[in-house]
Amino acid sequence: TQLLEQSPQFLSIQEGENLTVYCNSSSVFSSLQWYRQEPGEGPVLLVTVVTGGEVKKLKRLTFQFGDARKDSSLHITAAQTGDTGLYLCAGASSNTGKLIFGQGTTLQVKP
Amino acid sequence: GAVVSQHPSRVICKSGTSVKIECRSLDFQATTMFWYRQFPKKSLMLMATSNEGSKATYEQGVEKDKFLINHASLTLSTLTVTSAHPEDSSFYICSARDLGGGQEDTQYFGPGTRLTVL
């Protein structure tokens, strides 16, 4: 069974601080996706990483995919209150297209 | 990104009734859609894979006779919660798989449906 361990599960920081969220697995994924979800809404795709070692940047967000395609990280620089939300990583199985979700990270950025 | 809609966004029903939730991919065709259930402040739990033109594949522990899935076209999948009970109350989310013709195999999520069973 493929598992994706996401940490930390809860994070409360002050505006302006940096943070990193990690997703780790013993399994190899064909791709890994990061989503952000607001309460009462569906997850919104932030990025898809496909190639081992890949780094993608989305404004203040930096996403890395491990060389072996087993782990990934999301780094937010100078967090803002608008970054508050639930962040989800999900690894994709190339055969079925199923997504294996991490436990999620609830981020609270305080003013 | 691609757009997936869900209808209704919230529904309240009485115990014993059935509720149908629709999931549509608006700007792409999806041979595969997925149905998830989410509990408060938790991650998404995959319930089933919906395949256009064939039977759905259910995850272990999900009752196929209770959660009926139909994927009648390349843009529409439906989930029917039959004989609903209060413990079925939850946030149900669908996603549609966009193969995109390229290397990226991405799922786009609907906005979710809040089901409350009284």
Short mmCIF file of C-alpha atoms in Angstrom, two decimals, chain A residues 19-105:
data_model
loop_
_atom_site.label_atom_id
_atom_site.label_comp_id
_atom_site.label_asym_id
_atom_site.label_seq_id
_atom_site.Cartn_x
_atom_site.Cartn_y
_atom_site.Cartn_z
CA LEU A 19 7.92 27.70 6.41
CA THR A 20 8.42 24.32 4.79
CA VAL A 21 5.98 21.44 4.47
CA TYR A 22 7.27 17.95 3.70
CA CYS A 23 5.78 14.91 2.04
CA ASN A 24 7.65 11.63 2.21
CA SER A 25 7.01 8.14 0.95
CA SER A 26 8.82 4.86 0.42
CA SER A 27 7.00 4.57 -2.93
CA VAL A 28 7.85 6.15 -6.25
CA PHE A 29 5.20 8.35 -7.82
CA SER A 30 4.80 9.26 -11.48
CA SER A 31 3.96 12.79 -10.41
CA LEU A 32 3.15 14.72 -7.29
CA GLN A 33 0.62 17.45 -6.90
CA TRP A 34 0.17 20.16 -4.30
CA TYR A 35 -3.23 21.59 -3.53
CA ARG A 36 -4.57 24.32 -1.28
CA GLN A 37 -8.05 24.07 0.17
CA GLU A 38 -10.23 26.65 1.88
CA PRO A 39 -12.98 25.55 4.29
CA GLY A 40 -16.11 24.42 2.45
CA GLU A 41 -14.42 24.41 -0.94
CA GLY A 42 -12.67 21.88 -3.13
CA PRO A 43 -8.87 21.65 -3.35
CA VAL A 44 -7.27 24.00 -5.84
CA LEU A 45 -4.24 22.77 -7.74
CA LEU A 46 -1.07 24.74 -7.06
CA VAL A 47 1.48 22.73 -9.01
CA THR A 48 2.28 19.36 -10.53
CA VAL A 49 5.87 18.09 -10.44
CA VAL A 50 6.86 15.24 -12.68
CA THR A 51 10.62 15.00 -13.04
CA GLY A 52 12.94 13.87 -10.25
CA GLY A 53 14.86 16.85 -8.87
CA GLU A 54 12.41 19.31 -10.39
CA VAL A 55 11.95 22.70 -8.75
CA LYS A 56 8.98 24.91 -9.55
CA LYS A 57 8.28 28.40 -8.27
CA LEU A 58 4.93 30.09 -7.93
CA LYS A 59 5.53 33.60 -6.58
CA ARG A 60 6.54 33.06 -2.94
CA LEU A 61 5.98 29.29 -3.11
CA THR A 62 8.78 26.90 -4.09
CA PHE A 63 8.06 23.25 -4.80
CA GLN A 64 10.67 20.51 -5.02
CA PHE A 65 10.35 16.92 -6.17
CA GLY A 66 12.97 14.55 -4.81
CA ASP A 67 15.49 12.98 -7.15
CA ALA A 68 13.98 9.55 -6.58
CA ARG A 69 10.40 10.88 -6.95
CA LYS A 70 9.50 9.65 -3.47
CA ASP A 71 9.33 12.94 -1.61
CA SER A 72 8.48 16.57 -2.09
CA SER A 73 8.53 19.85 -0.23
CA LEU A 74 6.68 23.13 -0.32
CA HIS A 75 8.49 26.22 0.93
CA ILE A 76 6.68 29.50 1.49
CA THR A 77 8.74 32.65 1.85
CA ALA A 78 7.47 35.61 3.85
CA ALA A 79 4.08 34.09 4.61
CA GLN A 80 1.02 36.31 4.40
CA THR A 81 -2.36 35.98 6.13
CA GLY A 82 -3.85 35.06 2.76
CA ASP A 83 -1.71 31.90 2.75
CA THR A 84 -3.84 30.48 5.57
CA GLY A 85 -5.48 27.21 4.55
CA LEU A 86 -5.13 23.46 4.27
CA TYR A 87 -2.23 22.33 2.07
CA LEU A 88 -2.39 18.85 0.60
CA CYS A 89 0.23 16.85 -1.24
CA ALA A 90 -0.87 13.96 -3.42
CA GLY A 91 1.18 11.38 -5.27
CA ALA A 92 -0.15 9.90 -8.49
CA SER A 93 -0.05 6.27 -9.53
CA SER A 94 0.88 6.06 -13.20
CA ASN A 95 -1.27 2.96 -13.77
CA THR A 96 -4.56 3.99 -12.25
CA GLY A 97 -4.25 7.73 -12.00
CA LYS A 98 -5.30 7.45 -8.36
CA LEU A 99 -4.00 10.08 -6.00
CA ILE A 100 -2.57 9.11 -2.65
CA PHE A 101 -3.07 12.05 -0.32
CA GLY A 102 -0.93 13.10 2.59
CA GLN A 103 -2.63 13.95 5.87
CA GLY A 104 -2.66 17.64 5.06
CA THR A 105 -1.06 20.64 6.74
#
